[in-house]
Structures are given as structure tokens and as C-alpha cells.
Amino acid sequence: MDIASIVGLILAVGLIVGSMLMGSAPMTAFVDIPSFLVVVGGAMAAAMICFPLRSILGVPKVMLKVMLNKNEDVAVLIKQIVALAETARRDGLLALESEIPQVENPLVRTGLQMAVDGSTPETVEEVLRTEVNAISLRHREGKGVMDQLGRFAPAYGMIGTLMGLIMMLSDMSDPSGIGAGMAVALITTLYGAIVANVVFSPFAEKLGLLSRKEMTGMEIAIRGVMAIQSGESPRAIDQKLQTFLPPKQRTQE
Amino acid sequence: MDIASIVGLILAVGLIVGSMLMGSAPMTAFVDIPSFLVVVGGAMAAAMICFPLRSILGVPKVMLKVMLNKNEDVAVLIKQIVALAETARRDGLLALESEIPQVENPLVRTGLQMAVDGSTPETVEEVLRTEVNAISLRHREGKGVMDQLGRFAPAYGMIGTLMGLIMMLSDMSDPSGIGAGMAVALITTLYGAIVANVVFSPFAEKLGLLSRKEMTGMEIAIRGVMAIQSGESPRAIDQKLQTFLPPKQRTQE
Amino acid sequence: MDIASIVGLILAVGLIVGSMLMGSAPMTAFVDIPSFLVVVGGAMAAAMICFPLRSILGVPKVMLKVMLNKNEDVAVLIKQIVALAETARRDGLLALESEIPQVENPLVRTGLQMAVDGSTPETVEEVLRTEVNAISLRHREGKGVMDQLGRFAPAYGMIGTLMGLIMMLSDMSDPSGIGAGMAVALITTLYGAIVANVVFSPFAEKLGLLSRKEMTGMEIAIRGVMAIQSGESPRAIDQKLQTFLPPKQRTQE
Amino acid sequence: MDIASIVGLILAVGLIVGSMLMGSAPMTAFVDIPSFLVVVGGAMAAAMICFPLRSILGVPKVMLKVMLNKNEDVAVLIKQIVALAETARRDGLLALESEIPQVENPLVRTGLQMAVDGSTPETVEEVLRTEVNAISLRHREGKGVMDQLGRFAPAYGMIGTLMGLIMMLSDMSDPSGIGAGMAVALITTLYGAIVANVVFSPFAEKLGLLSRKEMTGMEIAIRGVMAIQSGESPRAIDQKLQTFLPPKQRTQE
Amino acid sequence: MDIASIVGLILAVGLIVGSMLMGSAPMTAFVDIPSFLVVVGGAMAAAMICFPLRSILGVPKVMLKVMLNKNEDVAVLIKQIVALAETARRDGLLALESEIPQVENPLVRTGLQMAVDGSTPETVEEVLRTEVNAISLRHREGKGVMDQLGRFAPAYGMIGTLMGLIMMLSDMSDPSGIGAGMAVALITTLYGAIVANVVFSPFAEKLGLLSRKEMTGMEIAIRGVMAIQSGESPRAIDQKLQTFLPPKQRTQE
């Protein structure tokens, strides 16, 4: 588990809340529930127009995923593939049948099952690549929701501020209220900037990164399956797949 | 029907109107017909310069499409293709002729008709792909209109505000009118931000998403037709096409 | 002729001028020749640095093209190609020689002339594609000039406003002149926003659209020539090329 | 020589200086050496962090190139290639050896020398294409320096203005000095906008255009060399290469 | 070592600090530790959400790399490859085995070892290209961290300024404090602009440039290995690889 996301989130919130507490104004100057509703509710509403309900409802799950992300260990995956390649080399492709249910990686499982069932390498690769494309598209949609939230939050913040300014300006009979009116008007812009730069934008970035990581794992899985099916030597497979790892993580022989 | 777009639109409008009603200023402070004309009329006029009249007149239809979008059920399409593949396998490609008129999907219909008429697989694929490209281009134009409206609305909002400021500044003989003048000047910017972020930008995003969904359905149709023509087994076709579905929607055998 | 561009331009100008006339300030508050020179002259000067003189001098012609654009009728082009294919099928490729001078489309003319002269299909396609690429590049340069004008106009508007503000601020001995000074300073920003959003940006968009339309026509021409040279049946050519048309424009057989 | 760049530069500077002179404030209100140093020096310093010293020192040379650009005459290049093709056709490839030193275009020279030395067409093309890629990369770096300068100048202008505002705001004991303080603060923003929009951005654009022009010339050179080596007829080569010219510049036969 | 980055950094900092010292306000007007924490701490926290902890902790190392970058001498690399090619030509590929440990470039070492071990050229190229892709991805992540820092710093600067403005506006009982309050509020925006434009953005640019340089070196290494394995003549290899050098650095024969 990569705790950077959680630590970063706590740190960012802490710095902002700390600055508010240390300031000359009371904390209440920064709290305004209707402003919060306009900014976060508005951004959510705009995102609901853009995406199917299912994607919006998936936001909490996606955010949890960012904070708890457990990367599949790519080095372990490579080891499993090499072990499978050894079995296939020694006892033939069909000998893999009994081992397939134990394989964790779904792409390797699907691919080997197809190979055992006699599909041609072209068909296996086509099915696996289509699968990966579909996953990549779903990832992009998840990131897209975050991106749009990060774009709409400041926009609704600005809408709120404009409404506040117009209210304040259309009734300036009490000059002493002007400052307070502007302060309230600015709160939506502040909220928009905070939720966009503390939550939505960084989470969208992280989702993109996690997706690229998963794609590397899937590329390894596909290449591994193809190599097993074409009967390459386990050692050659190991060498090929290790190139996907950063040098430090490679196992020396 | 995906009601998210409609719910999102109502929610966004509700939040904004609610904030206006709850504010200290009367609702009339936010209503100014000429300002609305400058922003929405201006954005429409600019879009008319960019696009053919037909595309502009199609905006209401496109917006309705976003709100009522009925996705073709891709799982059903796959079932139909597999059923057609079974007929073709059992009774030959020509046996499809009588079934073609019942096929709903126009690409499958065109493709199978060509196959039955004896076109080569290359010709069938070329015709279908050209068709899909043309549809994709038309989609992009529809999205393009929305994108441009979402870009011009804030621009015309700013033009209106600049005009209002210049009017106000060139006659400051009555200082008490300055606030009201600025309030009116800001209304066009507010309108520009609202129509762009409540309507045009989210609708443009949604159109992009719907287009990508349709493209997936079309890819399935093309691959299905190609597979039927090349005489693949219905089971292999089913497996291949199911990869386009999210895992939960796949039918277990 | 697509009148949308002209109607849009008149509408946008009308809305802006109408708002100025309806405002509380006299129309003269919005007219300032030196400001206009800084914005439009400055944008033109910056564009002159970017592009060869010929491209800048071509701007009025390009703008006229946008407003008067006569799309080549693609359906007519397809009919001509099919007719030529019939002649070629019936009487041989050489029989086209006498018909070539009547062909309007320059790509079809060049391509068929080369085919009749005995060039290989590869050479014909290479020459035609190079030609299309060159045309596409020239289109992009025309659009590029408009894009840059649309980008520099607001920039020079801001430069003008900054100069105006500095002038006003460096001499505030007469407070009553401050408002008028700021009004004048803002005029360049207004002009920059207007010329960019009423003229340059929409015209650049339109040029892009017209170019894409022309590219479709050229793709049809190239595919038609290639199909005629390879001796495909007129009916197959018709079917292939019609896919480029929107469904409603296709001729039913 | 294309004088548009020089005329444009003079025009842009003239318009801005003219507006300053015509304004109510004395010219000295716009001159502030430290502000100039922060903006131009800061942008240069930031660019020095981004690029190797050599690229920064090359800026004056690159700017001179923009203003004095002498396009290689592409029509002349085509004529030379056709003449070389005639020699090669008549007297064999080796007959070119004596003519190579007179060839001006370095790509044609290198390519033909390699062909005469017996390199395979694949090797010749690979070497020439690598060369062109390397030139394109160097061009992009030159344009990149200008782009970054055009991006950093306004940023350092804003930094200067923020510093000026903070200075002014932290000592408001003398209200009559506020206007002058703000005027000085705004000067860096003005300088940033001017150098970016009069010099850096337009010059970056021009460099991109010049690079694309040179690339076309190089493409002609490569295709010419390949055609000569493969023994194509001078007439066919002429026809092929002329397609790169705009229609008006083509020589009629 | 390219000192431009260090000189540029010192120059940029010097210009800004110099301007602060020369200004009318005391230097203390520009120093505010909490503001610094909000901007730099906030940007770091946001980046921590986006990237794994390892990438954030690598920032100082990456910054040092930018300032101390020692480009591998590409000309030397080419000489080494040519020398290896001579050995391979003279004594056979296996004769390289003893020389491999002395080779500095890891790609050349890996590639030649594989070639000596009998891998096919296709496998060698695949392994080397995968390696280069992986390195490129890691570079992009390093640049990505800098890019995000350069994007979040101004955003957190704006958040700080908004908080400061709200504080100031919600208590305007003492008008004489308004100026000072705004000055403090603006400091975070100033800090955000400075760290983004003096450090993060230029360093991100530089990292991109260094990565492209390294990629060229790796392309040379791969092409060199492939050429040695396919037994090309040292002279031909030299000629091919020299094309990657700028003309001045090429060794004349």
C-alpha cells in the first residue's frame, strides 16, 4: 500500500486548516454551508450531466482505490509466468490445465485457458488486447470523472462569487457591510480552488498513474501468455519480461 | 434511458437558482434580458459563423439526444450476431438473406447484405469502416458545436461586462449608481459562466462519451460481420465479442 | 452557398452594437480610433512577423471564401466518377482521354490523365496524395493566420489597457478623470475581445471545417480514380463512394 | 528575403510607442530600467535553466535568421534534381560523381555520393531520413527557446507586479503615492506582455513555419535522390516533385 | 557539465531578490514563513497525492541531476561501437565476449551479450526497445512530478491569497490595516509564481530536454548493436551513426 496519497491529503488539508486557524479572523469566517453546496454540489451535478450515473456513484470507490491502491507485484507475476512456462515446456501446454485455476492474474488465466482449448495465438492475442483496451477505456472514464470535477469545481466557485458580488453591489446602502459581503462572495472561489487542488486534480493524476502501472502489468501478462503458447524457453521469457522492471527490482541469476 | 443527465441538469439549475433566492438581493437583481441576449445570442451567432446552419439548427435535437439517450444494448447486439453466425454456419451464408431485413443494426445489415451479394471481405470491411468514419466525423461536428458554444458564451459574457464597465466608468456623476452599474455589468459574465458550465460544456462532454459508446457498438458490429463472413464458429465469435463488454455484463456459459 | 456565416456575423455585430446603443452611455464612449489601431494593427503586425506577406495579404480573400463558400457538390462528383467508370469499363481506360478535359475536379483530371498516360497505380496515388497533402498544408497556413490573429488581438487589447492604466495612475491629480481614464483604458480590451470572438476565432474554426470538407471530397476523388484505374465495376465504385455521404444524401437504386 | 517579419516588427513597435507618445502621460512614465531587467533578464534566466547555454547564446542568430530568412528556391532545387536525373539516365549513375561537388543542397549531395559509392537505396534513405530528423529536432529546440521566453516573460512580468503591489500596499502612509506606486507595479506586466507578443511568440511561430518550409525542401531532396537512384525517368521525377509546389509556381511543359 | 542551469537559477533568484532590496519597502515585507509553507508545502502535498512516495523523495536527486547533468558523450559512444564492429568483423561476433565487460553503455552491453549468447536480432531489438521504453516512462514520471509542482504551486498561492483576502475583508474595522492585510494576502501568490517560474517549470523543461538527449544516445546504441549483429561494415556503421550528431561534431575521414 502506497501511503503517499493519504499522507499528502492529510498534509494539504492540515496546511490549509492550520493557516485558517492561525489567521486573524475566526474560523467561522471560512465556513459557509450554502457556498459548499454550490461548489461541490454544482460540480457533481455538472459531472452527472457528463457521465452515466454509475460512474458518478463510483467516485467514492475510485477515491478509496487511490488511497488504498495495492499494486499487483509485477515481479511476482513474472515469477508465476516463468513457472508456468517451465511446466508447459516440460509437460506440454495441456499440462497447464490443472494449474490455471490457481493463477491470480485474470488475463493470464483467460489466455492460457484459450491456448489449452486450442485457440490460435492470433485469436488469443486479439481477445486479450481487446480486453485490455476495454479496461483502459473504463480507467479513462474513471479519471475523466475526476478531471471534470476538478474543472467544474472552480467554475462553480466563480459562479458563486459572481452571484455574491452582484448581490453585494446591488445593495450598497450599508457601506460597512461591503467587506463582509465580498468575503462571503470569495468563499465559493476559495472552496472551488481547494477541492480542485486538494482532491480532484491530484486524484485524477494518481488514477492516470495507477492505470499506466496496471497497463504495464497487463502488457507483461499478454507477452507472457504469448511466449508460453509459442513454446519459448522459460529463461528467455524471464529475460524479456524482466526488462519491464526497474533495474533494481530485477532478479540476478 | 440514463436519467443522470436530466437529474444533473435539474440539480445544477436548482442549486444556482436556490442560491439566488436565498441571497439578500431580490431575484430581479439576477434577471436582465438584454444581458441574456448578448451572451446566448452572441455565442449562437459566433457558432453560426463556425458551422453550417444545419449543425446549429440541430443543437436542440442533439441536446434532446443527450438527455434521452437510449444506448443500443450491446449485449443484445452480440446475441443477434451469434444467432446469425449459427444460421450461417448451419445453412450457409446465403441462408442469411431472409433474416437480414429483421436485423436492426444498420452496419450488420449492410455488411451481411454485401457478403451475401458476394463482395470480398476486404470490400465489406472497407465500406463498413468508411461508414463508421463518416459517422464519427458527424458526431465530432455535433460535439464541436457544443464545445464552441461553451467557449464563446464566457467570451461574450466578458464582452458584455466590459461594455457595462465602460458605460459605468464614463459617467460617474452619480457615485451611488456605481454599485448598481457594476452589478449589471457582471451579470453577463455570470450568464456566460452559467450557460457554459451548466449546459454547453457538460453536454459536449456527454456527446463525446455517447459517441465513444456508439463506436464500441459499431466495432462489435464490424467484427461480427467479418467473423460471420469468414465462417468462424458461433462460440468463438461470442467469446471474442463478449470481451467488449464489462465483465459483469458477460453471459456465463 | 452557406449563409450561416454571414447571418452569424451580422447577428453578432448587431447584438453588440445594439447593446451599446441601448446603454446609458452615448455611442461615442465606445469609439476610439487609436485604440482600434493598437488592437487590430498590432494583431496584424504580430501576424506579419509570423507569416509570409502573401499569407497576410490573403486574409481578405480567405475571409471572403468563408462567407461565400461554395461547397463542391460531393454527390455530383460521385456521379461523374461513376459515369467515367462506366466509360472506362465499356470502352477501356484510353477512351477516357477525350472526356478528361470536361472533368471539373482537378484531382480526378490529373489522376485519370496519368492513368491514361500509362503511369502505375502506385505512382498515380503517390502524386495525388502529395498534392492533397500540399493543399492541406496551405489550408492549415490560412487557418493559422486567423488563429494567430485571434490570439494576438486580445493580447494587444491587454497591452493597450495596461498602457492606459499606467497613464491614468501616473497622473491622478484630477480624481474626477479617473473613471473616464479607466473607461478609455478598457476600450482596447473590449476591442480585442470583440474582434477575436466575432471575427478571427469563428473564421478560423470555419476554415478548419471547410478544409475537412474539401479533404473528404479529395479522398473521394482519389479513391474514385484508383477504382477506375483498377477496373472496378461502376456499381461497386458507386456503393463505396456513397458511404462518404450522409445517409440522407445517398441515391437509392 | 521575406520582409514581412521586419515590417511587422517595426509596425508593432511603432504602434505601441506611438500610443505612448500620444497619451496624456509623459513617455518617462513608461520607462523603468529595473522593471525591464526583471522581465527580460528573468525570462532569459529561466530559459537558461531549461536549455543548454549554446541554445540561449544562439537566440540572436536565430532572430536574425527569422528576419533575413532566405528560402531556398524549391523550384530551382527541382530543376537541379531533374538535370541530375537526366545525366544519370543518359550516362549512368557513376557519371554523377563529377557533378556532385557543384550541387548546393547538402542532402542531395550526401545521398548521391552514397548512391555512387554503391550504398543500397534503403541505406541511403535511412541516412538521409536520420539527418532530416536530427535537423528537425534542432529546429524544434530553437523554436522551444523562443516559446519558453514567450511564456516566461509574462510570468516574470506578473512577479514584478506582485512585488510592486506588495511594496505599495505595505506602506500606504502617503495616499497620494498609491497611484504612482501601482503605475510602476504595472510596468513589469506591460513589459512582459509587450516582449512576449511583439517578439518572442511571433518569432517562435515564424521559426515553426520556416522549419516546415525547410522540411518540404528536404522531402523533395530525399524523394529526388531516391528516384534518381532507382533510375526513374526525368519527366516522371519532375512531375512527382512539382506536386510539392503550389500550382502557380509549377512549370508548364 | 552544462553550467547554464546553475547560472540561470542564480540569475533569476538574484534579479528577484535584487528588486526586493532596491524597492521602497523593507525586505521583511516579502518574508512570511507560513505563506511559504502553504505554497511549497501545499504543492508538495498535492504532488504526494499524485505520485508514489519514491518519486517525491527523488525530487532533490532529480534537481541535482538537472544542475550537474553530465551528458554521455555521444561521439565517444559512436567510436566505441565502431571499434566493437571492427573486432566483430575481423574475429567474429564471439570475439566480443571478452570486450563486453569494458563497455560502459548498458544497452550496448546487454545487446551484445545477448547477440553473443545467440539470441536472434528480433529478440535483441525487442529487449532493448522495451528497456528504452521503460526508461522513457521513468523519465516522464520524473518530469511529471516537476510539472505538477509547477502547476500546484501557483494554485496553492491563490488559495493562500483568497484566505488572506477573506480574513482581511471579514474584519475591516481598522481601515489602516487593509493595505497591510492585502500585502500579506498577495505574498502567497508571489511565492507561487516565483517557485513555479524559477524552479519547477524550468526544471521540468530541462528534464524533458535531458530525456530527449538520452533517448538519442539510446537510439544510437540500439542501432549500433543491431548493425554489429547483422555484420555491417564498420565504415557503414560509422556513417549511419554520425548522422545523429550535429554536423560540426562529425569526424571527417
mmCIF file of C-alpha atoms in Angstrom, chain A residues 8-196:
data_model
loop_
_atom_site.group_PDB
_atom_site.id
_atom_site.type_symbol
_atom_site.label_atom_id
_atom_site.label_comp_id
_atom_site.label_asym_id
_atom_site.label_seq_id
_atom_site.Cartn_x
_atom_site.Cartn_y
_atom_site.Cartn_z
ATOM 1 C CA GLY A 8 -0.405 14.055 1.054
ATOM 2 C CA LEU A 9 -4.120 14.537 1.563
ATOM 3 C CA ILE A 10 -3.757 14.983 5.335
ATOM 4 C CA LEU A 11 -0.828 17.336 4.842
ATOM 5 C CA ALA A 12 -2.638 19.522 2.304
ATOM 6 C CA VAL A 13 -5.784 19.743 4.425
ATOM 7 C CA GLY A 14 -3.706 20.341 7.530
ATOM 8 C CA LEU A 15 -1.761 23.218 5.964
ATOM 9 C CA ILE A 16 -4.935 24.930 4.801
ATOM 10 C CA VAL A 17 -6.894 24.453 8.020
ATOM 11 C CA GLY A 18 -3.820 25.442 10.025
ATOM 12 C CA SER A 19 -3.492 28.685 8.066
ATOM 13 C CA MET A 20 -7.148 29.421 8.686
ATOM 14 C CA LEU A 21 -6.780 28.810 12.438
ATOM 15 C CA MET A 22 -3.613 30.897 12.678
ATOM 16 C CA GLY A 23 -5.226 33.819 10.865
ATOM 17 C CA SER A 24 -6.647 36.920 12.468
ATOM 18 C CA ALA A 25 -10.212 36.011 11.552
ATOM 19 C CA PRO A 26 -12.269 33.410 13.422
ATOM 20 C CA MET A 27 -12.593 30.007 11.751
ATOM 21 C CA THR A 28 -16.270 30.727 11.162
ATOM 22 C CA ALA A 29 -15.263 33.276 8.549
ATOM 23 C CA PHE A 30 -14.311 30.336 6.353
ATOM 24 C CA VAL A 31 -17.361 28.153 6.891
ATOM 25 C CA ASP A 32 -20.460 28.604 4.770
ATOM 26 C CA ILE A 33 -22.589 25.570 4.035
ATOM 27 C CA PRO A 34 -24.579 27.041 1.104
ATOM 28 C CA SER A 35 -21.295 28.027 -0.575
ATOM 29 C CA PHE A 36 -20.044 24.489 -0.138
ATOM 30 C CA LEU A 37 -23.242 23.118 -1.678
ATOM 31 C CA VAL A 38 -22.982 25.394 -4.703
ATOM 32 C CA VAL A 39 -19.369 24.414 -5.393
ATOM 33 C CA VAL A 40 -19.321 20.687 -4.650
ATOM 34 C CA GLY A 41 -22.963 20.075 -5.493
ATOM 35 C CA GLY A 42 -22.642 22.086 -8.672
ATOM 36 C CA ALA A 43 -19.512 20.262 -9.774
ATOM 37 C CA MET A 44 -21.177 16.927 -9.017
ATOM 38 C CA ALA A 45 -24.294 17.970 -10.940
ATOM 39 C CA ALA A 46 -22.238 19.037 -13.949
ATOM 40 C CA ALA A 47 -20.340 15.745 -13.823
ATOM 41 C CA MET A 48 -23.662 13.888 -13.685
ATOM 42 C CA ILE A 49 -24.626 15.553 -16.942
ATOM 43 C CA CYS A 50 -21.349 14.372 -18.497
ATOM 44 C CA PHE A 51 -21.208 10.795 -17.261
ATOM 45 C CA PRO A 52 -23.602 7.906 -16.636
ATOM 46 C CA LEU A 53 -24.961 7.674 -13.098
ATOM 47 C CA ARG A 54 -22.897 4.562 -12.477
ATOM 48 C CA SER A 55 -19.619 6.471 -12.997
ATOM 49 C CA ILE A 56 -20.657 9.218 -10.587
ATOM 50 C CA LEU A 57 -21.738 6.748 -7.936
ATOM 51 C CA GLY A 58 -18.386 5.031 -8.387
ATOM 52 C CA VAL A 59 -16.454 8.154 -7.328
ATOM 53 C CA PRO A 60 -16.134 7.184 -3.642
ATOM 54 C CA LYS A 61 -14.953 3.711 -4.627
ATOM 55 C CA VAL A 62 -12.442 5.211 -7.073
ATOM 56 C CA MET A 63 -11.171 7.603 -4.387
ATOM 57 C CA LEU A 64 -10.780 4.728 -1.954
ATOM 58 C CA LYS A 65 -8.867 2.854 -4.634
ATOM 59 C CA VAL A 66 -6.453 5.760 -4.955
ATOM 60 C CA MET A 67 -5.812 5.829 -1.248
ATOM 61 C CA LEU A 68 -5.564 2.095 -0.712
ATOM 62 C CA ASN A 69 -4.030 1.138 -4.027
ATOM 63 C CA LYS A 70 -2.376 -2.225 -3.782
ATOM 64 C CA ASN A 71 -0.212 -2.598 -6.831
ATOM 65 C CA GLU A 72 -0.079 -6.100 -8.102
ATOM 66 C CA ASP A 73 3.509 -7.167 -7.569
ATOM 67 C CA VAL A 74 4.847 -7.312 -11.097
ATOM 68 C CA ALA A 75 7.938 -9.268 -10.052
ATOM 69 C CA VAL A 76 5.689 -11.982 -8.576
ATOM 70 C CA LEU A 77 3.630 -12.058 -11.754
ATOM 71 C CA ILE A 78 6.780 -12.617 -13.797
ATOM 72 C CA LYS A 79 7.830 -15.450 -11.496
ATOM 73 C CA GLN A 80 4.440 -17.124 -11.901
ATOM 74 C CA ILE A 81 4.609 -16.809 -15.666
ATOM 75 C CA VAL A 82 8.098 -18.309 -15.753
ATOM 76 C CA ALA A 83 6.923 -21.199 -13.540
ATOM 77 C CA LEU A 84 4.013 -21.817 -15.883
ATOM 78 C CA ALA A 85 6.390 -21.689 -18.833
ATOM 79 C CA GLU A 86 8.535 -24.359 -17.183
ATOM 80 C CA THR A 87 5.558 -26.662 -16.734
ATOM 81 C CA ALA A 88 4.477 -26.062 -20.326
ATOM 82 C CA ARG A 89 7.971 -26.770 -21.611
ATOM 83 C CA ARG A 90 8.379 -29.934 -19.562
ATOM 84 C CA ASP A 91 4.927 -31.481 -19.785
ATOM 85 C CA GLY A 92 3.282 -29.741 -22.735
ATOM 86 C CA LEU A 93 0.758 -26.950 -22.943
ATOM 87 C CA LEU A 94 -2.106 -29.201 -21.862
ATOM 88 C CA ALA A 95 -0.389 -29.849 -18.527
ATOM 89 C CA LEU A 96 -1.225 -26.234 -17.633
ATOM 90 C CA GLU A 97 -4.938 -27.017 -17.465
ATOM 91 C CA SER A 98 -4.804 -28.109 -13.837
ATOM 92 C CA GLU A 99 -2.719 -25.086 -12.814
ATOM 93 C CA ILE A 100 -4.872 -22.428 -14.456
ATOM 94 C CA PRO A 101 -7.432 -22.105 -11.631
ATOM 95 C CA GLN A 102 -4.632 -21.190 -9.226
ATOM 96 C CA VAL A 103 -3.429 -18.328 -11.431
ATOM 97 C CA GLU A 104 -4.465 -14.999 -9.930
ATOM 98 C CA ASN A 105 -3.981 -12.719 -12.913
ATOM 99 C CA PRO A 106 -7.213 -12.867 -14.946
ATOM 100 C CA LEU A 107 -5.505 -12.149 -18.277
ATOM 101 C CA VAL A 108 -3.024 -14.982 -17.831
ATOM 102 C CA ARG A 109 -5.884 -17.271 -16.789
ATOM 103 C CA THR A 110 -8.057 -16.379 -19.784
ATOM 104 C CA GLY A 111 -5.152 -16.515 -22.212
ATOM 105 C CA LEU A 112 -3.812 -19.884 -21.059
ATOM 106 C CA GLN A 113 -7.305 -21.403 -20.958
ATOM 107 C CA MET A 114 -7.799 -20.344 -24.559
ATOM 108 C CA ALA A 115 -4.384 -21.718 -25.521
ATOM 109 C CA VAL A 116 -5.177 -25.032 -23.831
ATOM 110 C CA ASP A 117 -8.549 -25.098 -25.602
ATOM 111 C CA GLY A 118 -6.724 -24.872 -28.890
ATOM 112 C CA SER A 119 -7.253 -21.244 -29.947
ATOM 113 C CA THR A 120 -4.671 -19.909 -32.343
ATOM 114 C CA PRO A 121 -2.088 -17.432 -30.969
ATOM 115 C CA GLU A 122 -3.671 -14.680 -33.098
ATOM 116 C CA THR A 123 -7.085 -15.254 -31.516
ATOM 117 C CA VAL A 124 -5.626 -15.368 -28.013
ATOM 118 C CA GLU A 125 -3.760 -12.108 -28.538
ATOM 119 C CA GLU A 126 -6.773 -10.423 -30.119
ATOM 120 C CA VAL A 127 -9.046 -11.398 -27.212
ATOM 121 C CA LEU A 128 -6.517 -10.310 -24.590
ATOM 122 C CA ARG A 129 -5.784 -6.998 -26.331
ATOM 123 C CA THR A 130 -9.495 -6.214 -26.705
ATOM 124 C CA GLU A 131 -9.893 -6.940 -23.007
ATOM 125 C CA VAL A 132 -7.011 -4.612 -22.115
ATOM 126 C CA ASN A 133 -8.400 -1.882 -24.372
ATOM 127 C CA ALA A 134 -11.770 -2.180 -22.665
ATOM 128 C CA ILE A 135 -10.155 -1.938 -19.217
ATOM 129 C CA SER A 136 -8.124 1.058 -20.365
ATOM 130 C CA LEU A 137 -11.319 2.755 -21.568
ATOM 131 C CA ARG A 138 -13.022 2.155 -18.197
ATOM 132 C CA HIS A 139 -9.956 3.567 -16.398
ATOM 133 C CA ARG A 140 -10.045 6.610 -18.619
ATOM 134 C CA GLU A 141 -13.683 7.157 -17.756
ATOM 135 C CA GLY A 142 -12.883 6.994 -14.028
ATOM 136 C CA LYS A 143 -10.078 9.521 -14.490
ATOM 137 C CA GLY A 144 -12.373 11.584 -16.704
ATOM 138 C CA VAL A 145 -14.925 11.994 -13.905
ATOM 139 C CA MET A 146 -12.200 13.307 -11.583
ATOM 140 C CA ASP A 147 -10.813 15.591 -14.284
ATOM 141 C CA GLN A 148 -14.228 17.092 -14.919
ATOM 142 C CA LEU A 149 -14.903 17.534 -11.203
ATOM 143 C CA GLY A 150 -11.543 19.306 -10.934
ATOM 144 C CA ARG A 151 -12.533 21.555 -13.808
ATOM 145 C CA PHE A 152 -16.124 22.286 -12.761
ATOM 146 C CA ALA A 153 -15.407 22.959 -9.070
ATOM 147 C CA PRO A 154 -13.500 26.229 -9.749
ATOM 148 C CA ALA A 155 -16.089 27.165 -12.380
ATOM 149 C CA TYR A 156 -18.960 26.814 -9.903
ATOM 150 C CA GLY A 157 -16.798 28.617 -7.355
ATOM 151 C CA MET A 158 -16.583 31.526 -9.776
ATOM 152 C CA ILE A 159 -20.327 31.376 -10.446
ATOM 153 C CA GLY A 160 -20.938 31.601 -6.691
ATOM 154 C CA THR A 161 -18.568 34.542 -6.334
ATOM 155 C CA LEU A 162 -20.197 36.391 -9.214
ATOM 156 C CA MET A 163 -23.623 35.871 -7.624
ATOM 157 C CA GLY A 164 -22.276 37.124 -4.291
ATOM 158 C CA LEU A 165 -20.711 40.191 -5.908
ATOM 159 C CA ILE A 166 -23.904 41.040 -7.756
ATOM 160 C CA MET A 167 -25.906 40.735 -4.529
ATOM 161 C CA MET A 168 -23.444 42.926 -2.665
ATOM 162 C CA LEU A 169 -23.209 45.523 -5.410
ATOM 163 C CA SER A 170 -26.925 45.821 -5.975
ATOM 164 C CA ASP A 171 -27.443 46.900 -2.381
ATOM 165 C CA MET A 172 -24.657 49.102 -1.091
ATOM 166 C CA SER A 173 -26.850 51.169 1.244
ATOM 167 C CA ASP A 174 -24.746 49.937 4.168
ATOM 168 C CA PRO A 175 -21.083 50.536 3.214
ATOM 169 C CA SER A 176 -19.875 48.759 6.351
ATOM 170 C CA GLY A 177 -21.333 45.518 5.003
ATOM 171 C CA ILE A 178 -19.357 45.642 1.777
ATOM 172 C CA GLY A 179 -16.285 43.940 3.194
ATOM 173 C CA ALA A 180 -18.272 41.121 4.741
ATOM 174 C CA GLY A 181 -20.270 40.713 1.545
ATOM 175 C CA MET A 182 -17.123 40.385 -0.538
ATOM 176 C CA ALA A 183 -15.643 37.957 1.978
ATOM 177 C CA VAL A 184 -18.685 35.721 1.642
ATOM 178 C CA ALA A 185 -18.608 36.074 -2.137
ATOM 179 C CA LEU A 186 -14.980 34.945 -2.247
ATOM 180 C CA ILE A 187 -15.648 31.831 -0.175
ATOM 181 C CA THR A 188 -17.054 29.885 -3.130
ATOM 182 C CA THR A 189 -13.955 30.684 -5.184
ATOM 183 C CA LEU A 190 -11.816 29.506 -2.255
ATOM 184 C CA TYR A 191 -13.819 26.282 -1.930
ATOM 185 C CA GLY A 192 -13.568 25.651 -5.658
ATOM 186 C CA ALA A 193 -9.792 26.128 -5.596
ATOM 187 C CA ILE A 194 -9.403 23.902 -2.541
ATOM 188 C CA VAL A 195 -11.474 20.920 -3.658
ATOM 189 C CA ALA A 196 -9.946 21.078 -7.132
#
